[in-house]
Amino acid sequence: KAGVTQTPRYLIKTRGQQVTLSCSPISGHRSVSWYQQTPGQGLQFLFEYFSETQRNKGNFPGRFSGRQFSNSRSEMNVSTLELGDSALYLCASKQHMNTEAFFGQGTRLTVV
Amino acid sequence: DAKTTQPTSMDCAEGRAANLPCNHSTISGNEYVYWYRQIHSQGPQYIIHGLKNNETNEMASLIITEDRKSSTLILPHATLRDTAVYYCIATMNRDDKIIFGKGTRLHILP
């Protein structure tokens, strides 16, 4: 079956703009999580959605937001982009608790 | 989630077994040990997980000490494609978020 799909793979934006990233989880997976990876901070948890509800949120400013749709697809949005938002953004889906997470290939965002 | 400690980097000769240690001395009784790896610029990949017993799958073996304070991930016959950062995570996994540490950068030497 198809894996976790993230679009787009690469994105270049200008400071002050906003961006929306998309994640399609594995079919049947209802939990979707988002992570930011930078060379300095490593892999950091952003937020997690289950059945269209945000269940967990990491320590990121309010400029970072997300949502999940009824088909479990998820989007994350970053407003008022800053240079420091340049990162690899990863999405992961899980079937239920105590199972492994499956990650997408990520979206590499560059803010100039 | 319990804190885990891993060596920053390790080398292993191609074809040999790679043994990656992880210390999780504060792990609680209902926390699982998970291992993921990340090959350069790709998303992390699940390898294996366990609670108390040793586990084996097609990718690796996980050996957990009897007191559960440490574990070892074993890649039985390392290849160049196993070069990656390996993350050990101790988690109750109740809330579906993964707290990644720095991991171990494994270099497979030809």
PDB file of C-alpha atoms in Angstrom, chain B:
ATOM      1  CA  ASP B   1       9.199   9.718  28.212  1.00  0.00           C
ATOM      2  CA  ALA B   2      12.442   8.488  29.735  1.00  0.00           C
ATOM      3  CA  LYS B   3      15.670  10.144  28.664  1.00  0.00           C
ATOM      4  CA  THR B   4      17.938   8.037  26.473  1.00  0.00           C
ATOM      5  CA  THR B   5      21.691   8.320  26.002  1.00  0.00           C
ATOM      6  CA  GLN B   6      23.464   7.135  22.882  1.00  0.00           C
ATOM      7  CA  PRO B   7      27.019   7.509  21.590  1.00  0.00           C
ATOM      8  CA  THR B   8      27.352  10.345  19.135  1.00  0.00           C
ATOM      9  CA  SER B   9      28.910   8.214  16.431  1.00  0.00           C
ATOM     10  CA  MET B  10      30.132   4.705  15.697  1.00  0.00           C
ATOM     11  CA  ASP B  11      31.979   2.909  12.928  1.00  0.00           C
ATOM     12  CA  CYS B  12      31.384  -0.630  11.724  1.00  0.00           C
ATOM     13  CA  ALA B  13      33.030  -2.644   8.967  1.00  0.00           C
ATOM     14  CA  GLU B  14      30.820  -3.739   6.129  1.00  0.00           C
ATOM     15  CA  GLY B  15      29.594  -7.311   6.625  1.00  0.00           C
ATOM     16  CA  ARG B  16      30.124  -7.238  10.372  1.00  0.00           C
ATOM     17  CA  ALA B  17      27.442  -6.925  13.020  1.00  0.00           C
ATOM     18  CA  ALA B  18      26.726  -3.378  14.133  1.00  0.00           C
ATOM     19  CA  ASN B  19      25.860  -3.134  17.818  1.00  0.00           C
ATOM     20  CA  LEU B  20      24.322   0.187  18.816  1.00  0.00           C
ATOM     21  CA  PRO B  21      23.914   0.770  22.550  1.00  0.00           C
ATOM     22  CA  CYS B  22      21.297   2.870  24.294  1.00  0.00           C
ATOM     23  CA  ASN B  23      21.051   3.763  27.941  1.00  0.00           C
ATOM     24  CA  HIS B  24      17.604   4.414  29.430  1.00  0.00           C
ATOM     25  CA  SER B  25      18.227   4.036  33.139  1.00  0.00           C
ATOM     26  CA  THR B  26      15.068   5.927  34.182  1.00  0.00           C
ATOM     27  CA  ILE B  27      12.704   3.923  32.008  1.00  0.00           C
ATOM     28  CA  SER B  28       9.403   3.055  33.657  1.00  0.00           C
ATOM     29  CA  GLY B  29       7.721  -0.324  33.560  1.00  0.00           C
ATOM     30  CA  ASN B  30       5.263   0.513  30.821  1.00  0.00           C
ATOM     31  CA  GLU B  31       7.623   2.380  28.517  1.00  0.00           C
ATOM     32  CA  TYR B  32       8.614   0.724  25.268  1.00  0.00           C
ATOM     33  CA  VAL B  33      12.007   1.018  23.590  1.00  0.00           C
ATOM     34  CA  TYR B  34      11.721   2.054  19.945  1.00  0.00           C
ATOM     35  CA  TRP B  35      14.447   2.361  17.334  1.00  0.00           C
ATOM     36  CA  TYR B  36      14.233   4.450  14.204  1.00  0.00           C
ATOM     37  CA  ARG B  37      16.886   5.403  11.697  1.00  0.00           C
ATOM     38  CA  GLN B  38      17.231   8.274   9.297  1.00  0.00           C
ATOM     39  CA  ILE B  39      19.209   7.982   6.136  1.00  0.00           C
ATOM     40  CA  HIS B  40      20.468  11.321   4.895  1.00  0.00           C
ATOM     41  CA  SER B  41      17.670  13.707   3.901  1.00  0.00           C
ATOM     42  CA  GLN B  42      14.972  11.051   4.115  1.00  0.00           C
ATOM     43  CA  GLY B  43      12.190  10.614   6.666  1.00  0.00           C
ATOM     44  CA  PRO B  44      12.947   8.419   9.687  1.00  0.00           C
ATOM     45  CA  GLN B  45      12.300   4.720   9.256  1.00  0.00           C
ATOM     46  CA  TYR B  46      10.959   2.452  11.965  1.00  0.00           C
ATOM     47  CA  ILE B  47      13.267  -0.464  12.784  1.00  0.00           C
ATOM     48  CA  ILE B  48      12.017  -2.350  15.815  1.00  0.00           C
ATOM     49  CA  HIS B  49      10.516  -1.946  19.277  1.00  0.00           C
ATOM     50  CA  GLY B  50      10.191  -3.957  22.479  1.00  0.00           C
ATOM     51  CA  LEU B  51       9.032  -3.841  26.067  1.00  0.00           C
ATOM     52  CA  LYS B  52      10.839  -6.543  28.038  1.00  0.00           C
ATOM     53  CA  ASN B  53      11.701  -9.438  25.761  1.00  0.00           C
ATOM     54  CA  ASN B  54      14.302  -9.468  23.053  1.00  0.00           C
ATOM     55  CA  GLU B  55      12.838  -8.910  19.621  1.00  0.00           C
ATOM     56  CA  THR B  56      13.959  -9.783  16.110  1.00  0.00           C
ATOM     57  CA  ASN B  57      12.629  -8.860  12.710  1.00  0.00           C
ATOM     58  CA  GLU B  58      13.945  -8.851   9.173  1.00  0.00           C
ATOM     59  CA  MET B  59      15.951  -5.690   9.788  1.00  0.00           C
ATOM     60  CA  ALA B  60      17.466  -6.080  13.218  1.00  0.00           C
ATOM     61  CA  SER B  61      17.475  -7.552  16.700  1.00  0.00           C
ATOM     62  CA  LEU B  62      16.751  -5.681  19.900  1.00  0.00           C
ATOM     63  CA  ILE B  63      18.336  -6.896  23.110  1.00  0.00           C
ATOM     64  CA  ILE B  64      16.932  -5.361  26.311  1.00  0.00           C
ATOM     65  CA  THR B  65      18.735  -6.002  29.589  1.00  0.00           C
ATOM     66  CA  GLU B  66      16.823  -7.723  32.347  1.00  0.00           C
ATOM     67  CA  ASP B  67      16.652  -4.537  34.427  1.00  0.00           C
ATOM     68  CA  ARG B  68      15.553  -2.651  31.256  1.00  0.00           C
ATOM     69  CA  LYS B  69      18.051   0.129  31.928  1.00  0.00           C
ATOM     70  CA  SER B  70      19.772  -0.336  28.589  1.00  0.00           C
ATOM     71  CA  SER B  71      19.336  -1.966  25.227  1.00  0.00           C
ATOM     72  CA  THR B  72      21.334  -2.808  22.110  1.00  0.00           C
ATOM     73  CA  LEU B  73      20.213  -2.683  18.525  1.00  0.00           C
ATOM     74  CA  ILE B  74      21.989  -5.263  16.396  1.00  0.00           C
ATOM     75  CA  LEU B  75      22.242  -5.055  12.621  1.00  0.00           C
ATOM     76  CA  PRO B  76      23.551  -8.559  11.891  1.00  0.00           C
ATOM     77  CA  HIS B  77      25.383  -7.949   8.614  1.00  0.00           C
ATOM     78  CA  ALA B  78      25.889  -4.240   8.076  1.00  0.00           C
ATOM     79  CA  THR B  79      25.974  -2.880   4.542  1.00  0.00           C
ATOM     80  CA  LEU B  80      26.830   0.562   3.212  1.00  0.00           C
ATOM     81  CA  ARG B  81      23.088   1.245   2.994  1.00  0.00           C
ATOM     82  CA  ASP B  82      22.899   1.025   6.795  1.00  0.00           C
ATOM     83  CA  THR B  83      24.851   4.274   7.111  1.00  0.00           C
ATOM     84  CA  ALA B  84      22.385   6.513   8.944  1.00  0.00           C
ATOM     85  CA  VAL B  85      21.534   8.221  12.227  1.00  0.00           C
ATOM     86  CA  TYR B  86      19.934   5.748  14.626  1.00  0.00           C
ATOM     87  CA  TYR B  87      17.511   6.999  17.271  1.00  0.00           C
ATOM     88  CA  CYS B  88      16.624   5.130  20.455  1.00  0.00           C
ATOM     89  CA  ILE B  89      13.394   6.303  22.102  1.00  0.00           C
ATOM     90  CA  ALA B  90      11.790   5.206  25.358  1.00  0.00           C
ATOM     91  CA  THR B  91       8.098   6.013  25.396  1.00  0.00           C
ATOM     92  CA  MET B  92       4.756   4.972  26.784  1.00  0.00           C
ATOM     93  CA  ASN B  93       3.485   5.934  23.377  1.00  0.00           C
ATOM     94  CA  ARG B  94       0.157   7.067  24.759  1.00  0.00           C
ATOM     95  CA  ASP B  95       0.058  10.304  22.909  1.00  0.00           C
ATOM     96  CA  ASP B  96       1.561   9.409  19.558  1.00  0.00           C
ATOM     97  CA  LYS B  97       4.352  11.960  19.618  1.00  0.00           C
ATOM     98  CA  ILE B  98       8.006  10.978  19.348  1.00  0.00           C
ATOM     99  CA  ILE B  99      10.657  12.902  21.218  1.00  0.00           C
ATOM    100  CA  PHE B 100      13.865  12.386  19.279  1.00  0.00           C
ATOM    101  CA  GLY B 101      17.298  12.824  20.836  1.00  0.00           C
ATOM    102  CA  LYS B 102      20.528  13.345  18.924  1.00  0.00           C
ATOM    103  CA  GLY B 103      20.908   9.684  17.949  1.00  0.00           C
ATOM    104  CA  THR B 104      24.012   7.761  16.904  1.00  0.00           C
ATOM    105  CA  ARG B 105      25.559   8.426  13.524  1.00  0.00           C
ATOM    106  CA  LEU B 106      26.616   5.014  12.233  1.00  0.00           C
ATOM    107  CA  HIS B 107      29.296   4.887   9.556  1.00  0.00           C
ATOM    108  CA  ILE B 108      29.670   1.621   7.677  1.00  0.00           C
ATOM    109  CA  LEU B 109      33.208   1.299   6.389  1.00  0.00           C
ATOM    110  CA  PRO B 110      33.889  -0.580   3.136  1.00  0.00           C
TER     111      PRO B 110
END
